[in-house]
XYZ file of N, CA and C in Angstrom:
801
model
N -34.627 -6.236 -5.742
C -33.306 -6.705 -6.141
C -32.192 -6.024 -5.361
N -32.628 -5.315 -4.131
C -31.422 -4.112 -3.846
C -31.086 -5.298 -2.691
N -29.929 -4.999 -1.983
C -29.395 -5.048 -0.694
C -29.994 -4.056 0.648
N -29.552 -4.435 1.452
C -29.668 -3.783 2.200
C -29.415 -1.933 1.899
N -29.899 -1.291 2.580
C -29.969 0.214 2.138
C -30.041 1.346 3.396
N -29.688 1.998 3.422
C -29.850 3.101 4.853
C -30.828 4.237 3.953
N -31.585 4.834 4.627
C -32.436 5.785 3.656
C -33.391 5.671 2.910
N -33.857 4.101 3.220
C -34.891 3.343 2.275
C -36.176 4.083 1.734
N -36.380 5.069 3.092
C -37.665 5.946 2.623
C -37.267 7.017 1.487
N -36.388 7.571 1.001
C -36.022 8.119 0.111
C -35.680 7.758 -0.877
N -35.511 6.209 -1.237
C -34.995 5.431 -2.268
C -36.432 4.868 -2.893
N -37.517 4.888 -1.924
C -38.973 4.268 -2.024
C -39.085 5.050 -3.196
N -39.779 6.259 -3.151
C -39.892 7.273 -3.982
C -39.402 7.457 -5.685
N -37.906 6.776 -5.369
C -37.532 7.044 -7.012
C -38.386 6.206 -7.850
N -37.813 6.755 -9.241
C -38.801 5.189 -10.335
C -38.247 4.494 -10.311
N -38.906 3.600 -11.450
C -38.876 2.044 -11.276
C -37.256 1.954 -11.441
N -36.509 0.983 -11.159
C -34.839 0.674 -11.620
C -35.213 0.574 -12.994
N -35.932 -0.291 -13.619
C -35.759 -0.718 -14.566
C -35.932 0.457 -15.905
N -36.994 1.022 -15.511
C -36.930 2.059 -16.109
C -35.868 3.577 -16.204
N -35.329 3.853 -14.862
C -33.886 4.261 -15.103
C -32.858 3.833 -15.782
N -32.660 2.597 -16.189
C -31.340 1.988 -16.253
C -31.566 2.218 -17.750
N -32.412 2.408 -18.464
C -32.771 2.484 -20.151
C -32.166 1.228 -20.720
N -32.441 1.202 -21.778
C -31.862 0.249 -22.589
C -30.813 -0.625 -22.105
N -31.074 -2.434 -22.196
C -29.621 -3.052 -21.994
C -29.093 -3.939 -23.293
N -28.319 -3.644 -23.899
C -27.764 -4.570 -24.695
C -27.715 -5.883 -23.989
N -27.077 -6.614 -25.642
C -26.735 -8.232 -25.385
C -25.283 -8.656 -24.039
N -24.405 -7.318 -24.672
C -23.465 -7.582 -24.090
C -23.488 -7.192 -22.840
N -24.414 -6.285 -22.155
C -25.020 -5.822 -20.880
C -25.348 -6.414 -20.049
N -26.752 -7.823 -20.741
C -26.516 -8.706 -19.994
C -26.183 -9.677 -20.023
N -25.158 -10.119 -20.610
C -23.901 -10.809 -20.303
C -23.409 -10.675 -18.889
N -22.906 -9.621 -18.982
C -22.233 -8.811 -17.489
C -23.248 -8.927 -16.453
N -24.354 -8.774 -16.841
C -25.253 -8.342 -15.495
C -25.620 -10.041 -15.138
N -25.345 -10.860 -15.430
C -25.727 -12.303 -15.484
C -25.021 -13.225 -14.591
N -23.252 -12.133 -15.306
C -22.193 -12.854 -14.424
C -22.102 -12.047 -13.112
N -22.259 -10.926 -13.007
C -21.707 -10.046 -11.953
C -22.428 -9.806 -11.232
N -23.662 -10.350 -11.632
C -24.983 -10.118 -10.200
C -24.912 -11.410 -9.308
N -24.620 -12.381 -9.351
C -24.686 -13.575 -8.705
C -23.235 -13.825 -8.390
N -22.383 -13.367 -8.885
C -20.922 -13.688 -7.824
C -21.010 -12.777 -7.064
N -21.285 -11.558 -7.391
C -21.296 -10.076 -6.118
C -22.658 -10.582 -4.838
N -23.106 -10.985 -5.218
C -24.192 -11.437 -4.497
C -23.607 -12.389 -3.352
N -23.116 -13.462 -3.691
C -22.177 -14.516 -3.331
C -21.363 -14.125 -2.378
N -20.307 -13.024 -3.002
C -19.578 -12.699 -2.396
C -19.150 -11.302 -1.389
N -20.862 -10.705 -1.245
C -20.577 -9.466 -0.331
C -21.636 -9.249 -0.028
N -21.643 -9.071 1.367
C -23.174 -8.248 2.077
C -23.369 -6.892 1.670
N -23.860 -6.565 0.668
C -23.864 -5.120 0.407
C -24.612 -4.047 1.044
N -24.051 -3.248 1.524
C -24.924 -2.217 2.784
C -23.987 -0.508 2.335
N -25.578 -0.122 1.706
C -25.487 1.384 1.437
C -26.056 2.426 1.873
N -25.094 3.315 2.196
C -25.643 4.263 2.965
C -25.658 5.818 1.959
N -27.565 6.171 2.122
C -27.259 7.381 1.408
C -27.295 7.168 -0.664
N -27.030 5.806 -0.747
C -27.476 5.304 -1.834
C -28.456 6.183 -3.008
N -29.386 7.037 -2.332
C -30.491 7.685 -2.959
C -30.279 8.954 -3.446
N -29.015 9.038 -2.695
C -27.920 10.254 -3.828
C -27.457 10.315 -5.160
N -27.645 9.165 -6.003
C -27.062 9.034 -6.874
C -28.745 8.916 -7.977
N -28.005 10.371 -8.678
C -29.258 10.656 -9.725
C -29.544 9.196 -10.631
N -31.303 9.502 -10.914
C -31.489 8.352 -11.586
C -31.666 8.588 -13.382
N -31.066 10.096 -13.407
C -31.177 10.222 -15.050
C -29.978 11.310 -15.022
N -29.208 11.281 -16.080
C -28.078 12.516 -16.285
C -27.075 12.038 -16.036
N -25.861 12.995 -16.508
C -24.235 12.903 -16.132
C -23.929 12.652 -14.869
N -23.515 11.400 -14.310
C -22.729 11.406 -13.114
C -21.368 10.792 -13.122
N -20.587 11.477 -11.988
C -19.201 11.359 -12.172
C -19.515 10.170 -10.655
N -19.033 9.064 -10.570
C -18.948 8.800 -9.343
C -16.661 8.309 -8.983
N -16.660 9.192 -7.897
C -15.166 9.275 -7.526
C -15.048 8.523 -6.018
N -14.424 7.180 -6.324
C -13.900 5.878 -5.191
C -12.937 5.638 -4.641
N -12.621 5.540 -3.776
C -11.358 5.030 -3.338
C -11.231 3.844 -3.815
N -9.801 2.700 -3.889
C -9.773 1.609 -4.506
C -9.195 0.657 -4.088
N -9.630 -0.152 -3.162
C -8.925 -1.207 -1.898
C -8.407 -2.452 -2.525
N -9.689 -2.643 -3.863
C -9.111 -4.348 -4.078
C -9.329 -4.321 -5.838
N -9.070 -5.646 -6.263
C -9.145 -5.762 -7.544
C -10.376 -6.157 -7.755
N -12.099 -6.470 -7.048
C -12.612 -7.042 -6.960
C -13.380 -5.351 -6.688
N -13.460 -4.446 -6.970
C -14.006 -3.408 -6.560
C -15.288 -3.223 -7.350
N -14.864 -3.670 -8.477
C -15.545 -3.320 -9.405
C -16.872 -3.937 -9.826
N -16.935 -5.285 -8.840
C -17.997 -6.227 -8.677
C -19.270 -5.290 -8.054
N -18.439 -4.955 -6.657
C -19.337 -4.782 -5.963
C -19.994 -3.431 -5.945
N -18.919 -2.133 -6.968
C -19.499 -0.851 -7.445
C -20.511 -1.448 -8.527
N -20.228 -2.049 -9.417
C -21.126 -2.001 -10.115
C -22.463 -2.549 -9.880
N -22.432 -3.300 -8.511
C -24.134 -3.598 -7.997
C -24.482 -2.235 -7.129
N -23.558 -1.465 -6.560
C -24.087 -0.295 -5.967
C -24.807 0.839 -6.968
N -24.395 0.831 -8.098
C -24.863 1.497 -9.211
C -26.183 1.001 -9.949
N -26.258 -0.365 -9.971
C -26.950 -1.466 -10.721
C -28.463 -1.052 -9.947
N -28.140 -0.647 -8.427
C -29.332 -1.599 -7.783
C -29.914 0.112 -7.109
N -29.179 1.023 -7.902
C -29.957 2.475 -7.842
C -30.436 2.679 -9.162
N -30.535 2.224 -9.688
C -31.066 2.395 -11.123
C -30.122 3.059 -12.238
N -29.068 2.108 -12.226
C -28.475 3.101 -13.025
C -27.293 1.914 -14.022
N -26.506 1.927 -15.339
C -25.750 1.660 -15.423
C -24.634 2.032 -15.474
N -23.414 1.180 -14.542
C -22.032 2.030 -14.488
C -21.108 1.866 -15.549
N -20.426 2.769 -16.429
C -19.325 2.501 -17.351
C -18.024 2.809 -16.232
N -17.226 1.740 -16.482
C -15.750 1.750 -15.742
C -14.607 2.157 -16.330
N -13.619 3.019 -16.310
C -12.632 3.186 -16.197
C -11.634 2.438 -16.213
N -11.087 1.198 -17.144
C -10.568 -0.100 -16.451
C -9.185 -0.124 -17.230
N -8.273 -0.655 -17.325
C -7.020 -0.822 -17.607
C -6.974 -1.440 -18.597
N -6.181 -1.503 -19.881
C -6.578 -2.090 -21.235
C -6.198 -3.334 -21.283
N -5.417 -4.173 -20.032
C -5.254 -5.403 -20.210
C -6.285 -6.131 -19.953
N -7.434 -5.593 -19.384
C -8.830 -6.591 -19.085
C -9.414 -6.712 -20.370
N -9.194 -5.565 -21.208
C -10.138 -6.025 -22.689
C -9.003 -7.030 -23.857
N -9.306 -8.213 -23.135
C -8.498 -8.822 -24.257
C -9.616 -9.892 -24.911
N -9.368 -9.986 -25.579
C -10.420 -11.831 -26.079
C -11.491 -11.389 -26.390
N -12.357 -12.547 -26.210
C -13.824 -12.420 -25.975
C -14.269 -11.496 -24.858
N -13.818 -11.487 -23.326
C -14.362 -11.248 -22.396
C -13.768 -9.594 -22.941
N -13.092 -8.458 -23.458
C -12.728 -7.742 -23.995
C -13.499 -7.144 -24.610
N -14.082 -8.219 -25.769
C -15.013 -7.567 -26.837
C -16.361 -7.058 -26.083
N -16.632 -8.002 -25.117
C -18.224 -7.732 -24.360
C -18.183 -6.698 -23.448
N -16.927 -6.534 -22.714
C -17.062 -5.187 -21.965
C -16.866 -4.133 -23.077
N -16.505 -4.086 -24.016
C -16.460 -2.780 -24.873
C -17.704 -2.738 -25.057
N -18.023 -3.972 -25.601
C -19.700 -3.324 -26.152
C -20.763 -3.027 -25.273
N -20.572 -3.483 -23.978
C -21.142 -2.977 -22.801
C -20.658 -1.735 -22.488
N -20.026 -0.918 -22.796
C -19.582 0.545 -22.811
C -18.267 0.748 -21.610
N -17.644 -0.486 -21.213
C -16.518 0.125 -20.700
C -15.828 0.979 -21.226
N -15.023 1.354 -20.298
C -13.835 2.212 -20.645
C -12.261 1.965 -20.880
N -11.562 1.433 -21.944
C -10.358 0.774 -21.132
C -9.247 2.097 -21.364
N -8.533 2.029 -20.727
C -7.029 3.047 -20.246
C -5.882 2.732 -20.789
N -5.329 3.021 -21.873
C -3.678 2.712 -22.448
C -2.761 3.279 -21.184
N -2.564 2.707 -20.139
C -1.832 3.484 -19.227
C -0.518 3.730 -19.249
N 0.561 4.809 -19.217
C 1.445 4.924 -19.243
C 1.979 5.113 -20.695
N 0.693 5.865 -21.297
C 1.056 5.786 -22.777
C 0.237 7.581 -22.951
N 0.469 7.742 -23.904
C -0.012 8.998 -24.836
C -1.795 8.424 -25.310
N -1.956 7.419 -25.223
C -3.215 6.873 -25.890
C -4.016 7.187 -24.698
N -3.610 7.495 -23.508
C -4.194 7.209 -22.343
C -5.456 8.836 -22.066
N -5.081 9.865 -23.266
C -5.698 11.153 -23.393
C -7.071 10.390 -24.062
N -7.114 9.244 -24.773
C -8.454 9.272 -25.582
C -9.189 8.423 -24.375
N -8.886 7.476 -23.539
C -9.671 7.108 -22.352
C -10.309 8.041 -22.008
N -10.031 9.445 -21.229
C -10.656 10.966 -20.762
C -11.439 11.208 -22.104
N -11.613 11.566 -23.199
C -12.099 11.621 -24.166
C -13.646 10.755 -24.259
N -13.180 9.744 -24.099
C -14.307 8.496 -24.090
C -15.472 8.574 -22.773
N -14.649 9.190 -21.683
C -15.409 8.924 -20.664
C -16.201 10.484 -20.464
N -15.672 11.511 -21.151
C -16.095 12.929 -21.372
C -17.193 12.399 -22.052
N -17.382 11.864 -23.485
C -18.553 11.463 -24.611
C -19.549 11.131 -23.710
N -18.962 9.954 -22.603
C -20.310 9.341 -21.623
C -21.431 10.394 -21.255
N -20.117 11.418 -20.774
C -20.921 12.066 -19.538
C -21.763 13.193 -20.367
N -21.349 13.224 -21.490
C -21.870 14.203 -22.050
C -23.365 13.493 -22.718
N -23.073 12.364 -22.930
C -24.655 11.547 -23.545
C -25.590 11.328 -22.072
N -25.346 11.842 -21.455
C -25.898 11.334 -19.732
C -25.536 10.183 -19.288
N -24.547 9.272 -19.583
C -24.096 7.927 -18.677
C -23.703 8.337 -17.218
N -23.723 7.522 -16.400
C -22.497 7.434 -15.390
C -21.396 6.517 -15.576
N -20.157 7.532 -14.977
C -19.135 6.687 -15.294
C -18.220 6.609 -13.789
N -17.843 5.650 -13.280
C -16.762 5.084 -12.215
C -15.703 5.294 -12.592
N -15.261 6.300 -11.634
C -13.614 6.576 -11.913
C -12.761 6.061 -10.250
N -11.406 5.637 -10.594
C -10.892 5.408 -9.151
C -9.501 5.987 -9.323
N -9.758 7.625 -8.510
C -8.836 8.470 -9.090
C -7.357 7.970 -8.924
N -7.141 6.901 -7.733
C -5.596 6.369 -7.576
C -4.933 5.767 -8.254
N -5.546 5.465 -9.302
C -5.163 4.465 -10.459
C -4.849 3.154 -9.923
N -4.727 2.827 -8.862
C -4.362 1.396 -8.425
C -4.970 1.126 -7.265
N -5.148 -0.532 -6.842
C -5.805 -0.341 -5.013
C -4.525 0.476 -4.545
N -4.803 0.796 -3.547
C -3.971 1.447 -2.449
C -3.071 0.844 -1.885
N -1.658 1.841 -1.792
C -0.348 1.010 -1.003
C -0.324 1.095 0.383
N -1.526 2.089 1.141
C -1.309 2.611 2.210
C -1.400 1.213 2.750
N -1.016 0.839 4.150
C -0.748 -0.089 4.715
C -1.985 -0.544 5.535
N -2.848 0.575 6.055
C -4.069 0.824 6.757
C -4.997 0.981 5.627
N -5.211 0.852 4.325
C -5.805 0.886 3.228
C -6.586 2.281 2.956
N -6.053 3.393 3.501
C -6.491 4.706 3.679
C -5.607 5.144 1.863
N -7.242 6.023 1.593
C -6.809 6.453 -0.174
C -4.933 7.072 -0.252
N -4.201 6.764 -1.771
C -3.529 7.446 -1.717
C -3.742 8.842 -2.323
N -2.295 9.557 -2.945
C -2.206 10.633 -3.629
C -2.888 10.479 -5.097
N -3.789 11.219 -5.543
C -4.738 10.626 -6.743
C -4.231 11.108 -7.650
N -4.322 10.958 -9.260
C -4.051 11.403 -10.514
C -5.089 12.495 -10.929
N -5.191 13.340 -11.824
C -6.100 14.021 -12.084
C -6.628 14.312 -13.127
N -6.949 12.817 -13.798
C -8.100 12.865 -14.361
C -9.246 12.392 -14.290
N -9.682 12.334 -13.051
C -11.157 12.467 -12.258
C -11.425 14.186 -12.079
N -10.267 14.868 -11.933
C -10.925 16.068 -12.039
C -10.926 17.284 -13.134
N -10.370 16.425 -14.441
C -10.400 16.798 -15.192
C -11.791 16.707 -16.398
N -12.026 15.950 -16.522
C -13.891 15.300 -16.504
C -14.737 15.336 -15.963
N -14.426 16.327 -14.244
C -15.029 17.189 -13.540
C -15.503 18.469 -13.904
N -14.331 19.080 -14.031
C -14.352 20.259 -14.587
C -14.667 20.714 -15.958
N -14.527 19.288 -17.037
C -14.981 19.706 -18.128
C -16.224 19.065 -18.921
N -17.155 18.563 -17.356
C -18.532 18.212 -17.970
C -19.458 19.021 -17.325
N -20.937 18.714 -17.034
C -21.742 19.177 -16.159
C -22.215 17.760 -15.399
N -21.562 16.644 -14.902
C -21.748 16.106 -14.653
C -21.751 16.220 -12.680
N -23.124 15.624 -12.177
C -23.063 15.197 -11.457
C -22.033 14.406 -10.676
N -20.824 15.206 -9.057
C -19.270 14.336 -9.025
C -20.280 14.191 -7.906
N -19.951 13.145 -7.508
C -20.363 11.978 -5.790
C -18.928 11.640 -5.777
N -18.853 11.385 -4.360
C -17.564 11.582 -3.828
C -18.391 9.855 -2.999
N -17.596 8.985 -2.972
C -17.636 7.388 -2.722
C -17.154 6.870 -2.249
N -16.943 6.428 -0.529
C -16.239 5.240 0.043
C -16.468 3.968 0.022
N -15.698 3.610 0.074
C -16.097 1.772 0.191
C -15.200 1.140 1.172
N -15.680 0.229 1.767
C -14.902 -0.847 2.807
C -15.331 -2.342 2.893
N -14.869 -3.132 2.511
C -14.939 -4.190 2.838
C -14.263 -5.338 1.101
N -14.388 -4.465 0.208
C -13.821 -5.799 -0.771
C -12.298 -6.284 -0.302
N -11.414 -5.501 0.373
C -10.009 -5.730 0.583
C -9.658 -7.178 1.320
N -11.357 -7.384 2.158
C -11.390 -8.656 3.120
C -11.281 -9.999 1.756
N -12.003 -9.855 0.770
C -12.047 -11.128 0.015
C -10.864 -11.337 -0.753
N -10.461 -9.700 -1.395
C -8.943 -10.226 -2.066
C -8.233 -9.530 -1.167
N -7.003 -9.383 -0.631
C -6.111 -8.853 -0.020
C -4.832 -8.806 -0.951
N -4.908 -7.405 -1.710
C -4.305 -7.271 -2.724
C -2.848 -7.262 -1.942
N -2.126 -6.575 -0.838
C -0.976 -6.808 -0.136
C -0.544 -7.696 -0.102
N -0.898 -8.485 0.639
C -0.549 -10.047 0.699
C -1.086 -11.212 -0.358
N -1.290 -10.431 -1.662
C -1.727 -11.137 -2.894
C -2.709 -12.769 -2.659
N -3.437 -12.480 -1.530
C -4.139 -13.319 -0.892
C -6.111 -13.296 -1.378
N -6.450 -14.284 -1.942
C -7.702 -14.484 -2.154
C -8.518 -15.249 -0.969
N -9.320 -14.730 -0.161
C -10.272 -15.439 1.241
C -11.556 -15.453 0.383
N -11.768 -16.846 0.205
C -13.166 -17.213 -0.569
C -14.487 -17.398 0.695
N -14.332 -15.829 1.207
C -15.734 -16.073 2.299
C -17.091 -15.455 1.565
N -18.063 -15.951 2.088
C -19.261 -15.782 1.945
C -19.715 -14.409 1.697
N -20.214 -13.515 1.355
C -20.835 -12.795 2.144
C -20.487 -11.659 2.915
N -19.318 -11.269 2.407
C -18.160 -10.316 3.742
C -19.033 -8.996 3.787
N -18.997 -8.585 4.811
C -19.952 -7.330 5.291
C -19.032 -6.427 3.904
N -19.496 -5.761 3.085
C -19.160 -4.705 2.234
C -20.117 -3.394 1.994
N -19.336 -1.714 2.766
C -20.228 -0.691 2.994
C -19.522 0.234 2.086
N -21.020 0.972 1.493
C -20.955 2.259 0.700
C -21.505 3.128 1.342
N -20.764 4.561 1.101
C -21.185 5.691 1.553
C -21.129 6.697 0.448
N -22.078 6.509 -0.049
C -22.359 8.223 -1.132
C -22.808 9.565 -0.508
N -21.385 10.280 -0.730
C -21.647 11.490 -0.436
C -22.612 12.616 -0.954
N -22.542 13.617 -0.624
C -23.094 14.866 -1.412
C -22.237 15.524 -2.677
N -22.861 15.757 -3.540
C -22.502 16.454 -4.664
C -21.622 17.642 -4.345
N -20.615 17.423 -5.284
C -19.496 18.076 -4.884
C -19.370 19.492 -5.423
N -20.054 20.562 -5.138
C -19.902 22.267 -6.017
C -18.971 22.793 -6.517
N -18.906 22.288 -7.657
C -17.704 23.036 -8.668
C -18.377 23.821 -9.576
N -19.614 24.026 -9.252
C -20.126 25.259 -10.056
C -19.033 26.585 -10.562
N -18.146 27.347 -9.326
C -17.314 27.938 -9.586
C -16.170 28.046 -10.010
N -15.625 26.813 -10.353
C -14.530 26.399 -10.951
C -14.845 26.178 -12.245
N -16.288 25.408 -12.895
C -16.199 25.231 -13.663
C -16.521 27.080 -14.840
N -17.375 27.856 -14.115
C -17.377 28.869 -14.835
C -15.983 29.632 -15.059
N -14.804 29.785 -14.111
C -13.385 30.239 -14.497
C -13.335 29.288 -15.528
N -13.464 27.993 -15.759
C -13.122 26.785 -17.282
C -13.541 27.841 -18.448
N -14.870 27.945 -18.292
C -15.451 28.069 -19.427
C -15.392 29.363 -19.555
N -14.727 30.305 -18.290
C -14.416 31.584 -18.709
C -12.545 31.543 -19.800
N -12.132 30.603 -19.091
C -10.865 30.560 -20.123
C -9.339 30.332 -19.236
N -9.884 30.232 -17.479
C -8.740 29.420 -17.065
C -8.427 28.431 -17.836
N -7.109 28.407 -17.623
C -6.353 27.190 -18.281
C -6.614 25.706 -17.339
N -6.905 24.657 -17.832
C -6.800 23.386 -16.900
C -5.751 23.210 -16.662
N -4.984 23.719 -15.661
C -3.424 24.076 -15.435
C -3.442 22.629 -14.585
N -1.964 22.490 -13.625
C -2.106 21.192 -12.685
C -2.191 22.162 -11.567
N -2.371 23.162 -11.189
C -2.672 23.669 -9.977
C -4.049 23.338 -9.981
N -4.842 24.043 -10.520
C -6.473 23.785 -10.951
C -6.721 22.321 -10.532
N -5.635 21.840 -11.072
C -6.147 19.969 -11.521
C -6.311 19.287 -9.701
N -4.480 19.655 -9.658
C -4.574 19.012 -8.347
C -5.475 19.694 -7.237
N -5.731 20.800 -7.227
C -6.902 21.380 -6.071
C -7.999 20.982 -6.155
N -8.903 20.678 -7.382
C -9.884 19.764 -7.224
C -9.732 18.301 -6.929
N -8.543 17.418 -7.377
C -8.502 16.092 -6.897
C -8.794 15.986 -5.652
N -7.728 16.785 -5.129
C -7.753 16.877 -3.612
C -8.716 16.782 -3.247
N -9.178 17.898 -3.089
C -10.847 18.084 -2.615
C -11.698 16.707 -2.616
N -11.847 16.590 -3.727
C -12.628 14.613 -4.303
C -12.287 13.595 -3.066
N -11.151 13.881 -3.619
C -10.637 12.679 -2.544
C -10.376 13.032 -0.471
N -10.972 14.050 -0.229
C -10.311 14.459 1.163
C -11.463 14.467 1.198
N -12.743 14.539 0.345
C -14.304 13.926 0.495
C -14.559 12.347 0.654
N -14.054 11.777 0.140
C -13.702 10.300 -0.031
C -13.082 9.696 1.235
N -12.316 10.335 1.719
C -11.341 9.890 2.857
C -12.187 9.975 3.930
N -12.497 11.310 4.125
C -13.655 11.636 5.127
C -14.907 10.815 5.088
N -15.430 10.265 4.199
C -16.660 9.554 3.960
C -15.887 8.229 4.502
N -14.806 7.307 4.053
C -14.044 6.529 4.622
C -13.952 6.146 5.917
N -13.701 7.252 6.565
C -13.613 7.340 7.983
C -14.672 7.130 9.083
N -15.589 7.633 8.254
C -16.771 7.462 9.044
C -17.367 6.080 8.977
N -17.330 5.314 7.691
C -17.392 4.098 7.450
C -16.779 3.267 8.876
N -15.233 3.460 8.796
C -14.010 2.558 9.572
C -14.815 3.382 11.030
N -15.607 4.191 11.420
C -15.496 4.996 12.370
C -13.636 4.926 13.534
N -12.995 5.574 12.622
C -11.867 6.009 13.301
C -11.445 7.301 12.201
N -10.654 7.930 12.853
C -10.227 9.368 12.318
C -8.996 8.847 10.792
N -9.226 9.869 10.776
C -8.287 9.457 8.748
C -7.332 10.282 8.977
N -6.256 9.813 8.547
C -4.543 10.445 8.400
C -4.630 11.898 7.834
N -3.751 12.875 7.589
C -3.925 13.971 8.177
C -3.952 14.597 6.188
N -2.559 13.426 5.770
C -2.189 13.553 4.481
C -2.420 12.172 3.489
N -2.460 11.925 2.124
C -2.407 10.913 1.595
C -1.225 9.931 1.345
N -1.116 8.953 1.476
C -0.134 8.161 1.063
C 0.146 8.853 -0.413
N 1.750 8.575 -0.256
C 2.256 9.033 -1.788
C 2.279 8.245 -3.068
N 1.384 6.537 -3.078
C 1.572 6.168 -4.187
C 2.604 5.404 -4.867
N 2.801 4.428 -5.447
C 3.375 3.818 -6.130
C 4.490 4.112 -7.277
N 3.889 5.495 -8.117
C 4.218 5.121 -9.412
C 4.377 6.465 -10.306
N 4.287 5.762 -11.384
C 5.082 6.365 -12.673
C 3.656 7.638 -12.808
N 4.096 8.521 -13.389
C 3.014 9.685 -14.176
C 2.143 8.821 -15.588
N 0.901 9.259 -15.391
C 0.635 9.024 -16.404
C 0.073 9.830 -17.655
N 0.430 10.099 -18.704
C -0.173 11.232 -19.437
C -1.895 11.745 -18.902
N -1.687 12.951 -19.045
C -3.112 13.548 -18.478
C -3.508 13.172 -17.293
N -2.846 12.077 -16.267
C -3.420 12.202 -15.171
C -4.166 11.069 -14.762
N -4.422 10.632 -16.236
C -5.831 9.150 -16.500
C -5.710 8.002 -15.585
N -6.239 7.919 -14.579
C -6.309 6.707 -13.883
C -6.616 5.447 -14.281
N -6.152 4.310 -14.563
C -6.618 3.224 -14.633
C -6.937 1.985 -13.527
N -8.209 1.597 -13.496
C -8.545 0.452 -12.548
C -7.845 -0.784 -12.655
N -7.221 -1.040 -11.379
C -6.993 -2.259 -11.242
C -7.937 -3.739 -11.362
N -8.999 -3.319 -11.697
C -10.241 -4.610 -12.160
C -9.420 -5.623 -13.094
């Protein structure tokens, strides 16, 4: 069921998907019904390094965020390592019916720009702490950069860093921006668009997290020095993707603060 893969001999080895992925609810596959055959449809999926991403336990996975359509094609990069992804998503997607089924499929939705937006981090802490993986896209929005290079991130990707034991992968992606072109608020209904992942190496916050649990404060110095980091992993993984060199600093972003930092997906 996978795509294409770089590393195949190391991916041979793991167990079965099916047996990683544990249990799927009704409302699970719902999702997996709709979102495996339009992502399919709509992207050549090609992963590199793929076999990085544990097939049991807490993982944090941290993305850059090009399009509104991201979330299709992360969640088959996750799907098709054996794993299921809970998202991070913005509370206007859970409305209705289609609302009720991603909740009960274990999304995540984000009160953004609100005080409610502390129990999203809360929710996605519970994940990581029951062993889920959860998709975070620390920019809270696709990207304004003009060259689609990550911006300045929020920090609560590294706040659910620092206060789980979760497995952080640091995650580029390139190619959903070709089908939606969130800039030019433009939808290209092509086939198939070449779309590449690069999962990095696990990111060592072993030592940060023992100052946590020794009784540093999760200050925003703390906060923002690990974002950074995440994301100047991300950028760099990026780059190598685009093979051209990555800007020196991040684009500054759009927008308003949001309590705690909480990113919400543009999905």
């Amino acid at each position: 069921m996978t795509e294409q893969s770089a590393g195949g001999r190391a991916a041979a080895r793991r167990p079965g998907r099916w047996a990683t992925r544990g249990p799927i609810s009704s409302a699970l596959w719902l999702c997996i019904l709709v979102i495996y055959p339009v992502s399919a449809l709509l992207f050549r999926l090609r992963y590199r390094h793929g076999g990085r991403i544990p097939v049991r336990g807490p993982v944090l996975l941290v993305v850059n965020h090009l399009s509104v359509l991201d979330p299709l094609a992360c969640a088959r990069l996750v799907f098709d390592h054996g794993r299921i992804p809970h998202f991070l998503a913005k509370e206007a997607v859970f409305q209705g019916l289609a609302g009720t089924i991603l909740r009960a499929a274990g999304q995540i939705p984000v009160a953004r720009y609100s005080s409610a937006a502390r129990g999203s981090l809360d929710a996605a802490k519970e994940d990581l702490r029951a062993g889920g993986l959860v998709v975070i896209y620390p920019e809270g929005s696709v990207t304004r950069d003009s060259d689609w290079w990550p911006m300045r991130a929020r920090t609560g990707a590294a706040h659910l860093a620092l206060t789980t034991d979760a497995v952080v992968l640091p995650v580029a992606q390139w190619g959903p921006q070709r089908v939606h072109d969130y800039h030019a608020k433009k939808l290209h209904l092509r086939v198939r668009t070449p779309t590449d992942y690069l999962v990095g190496k696990p990111i060592d916050l072993s030592a940060r997290r023992a100052e946590v649990r020794g009784g540093r404060p999760l200050d925003g110095k703390l906060l923002r020095e690990v974002t950074d980091l995440m994301m100047s992993r991300v950028r760099d993984q990026l780059a190598e993707l685009r093979e051209e060199p990555a800007p020196a600093t991040f684009h500054p972003g759009p927008g308003r603060d949001r309590p705690g930092g909480v990113p919400g997906s543009a999905a």
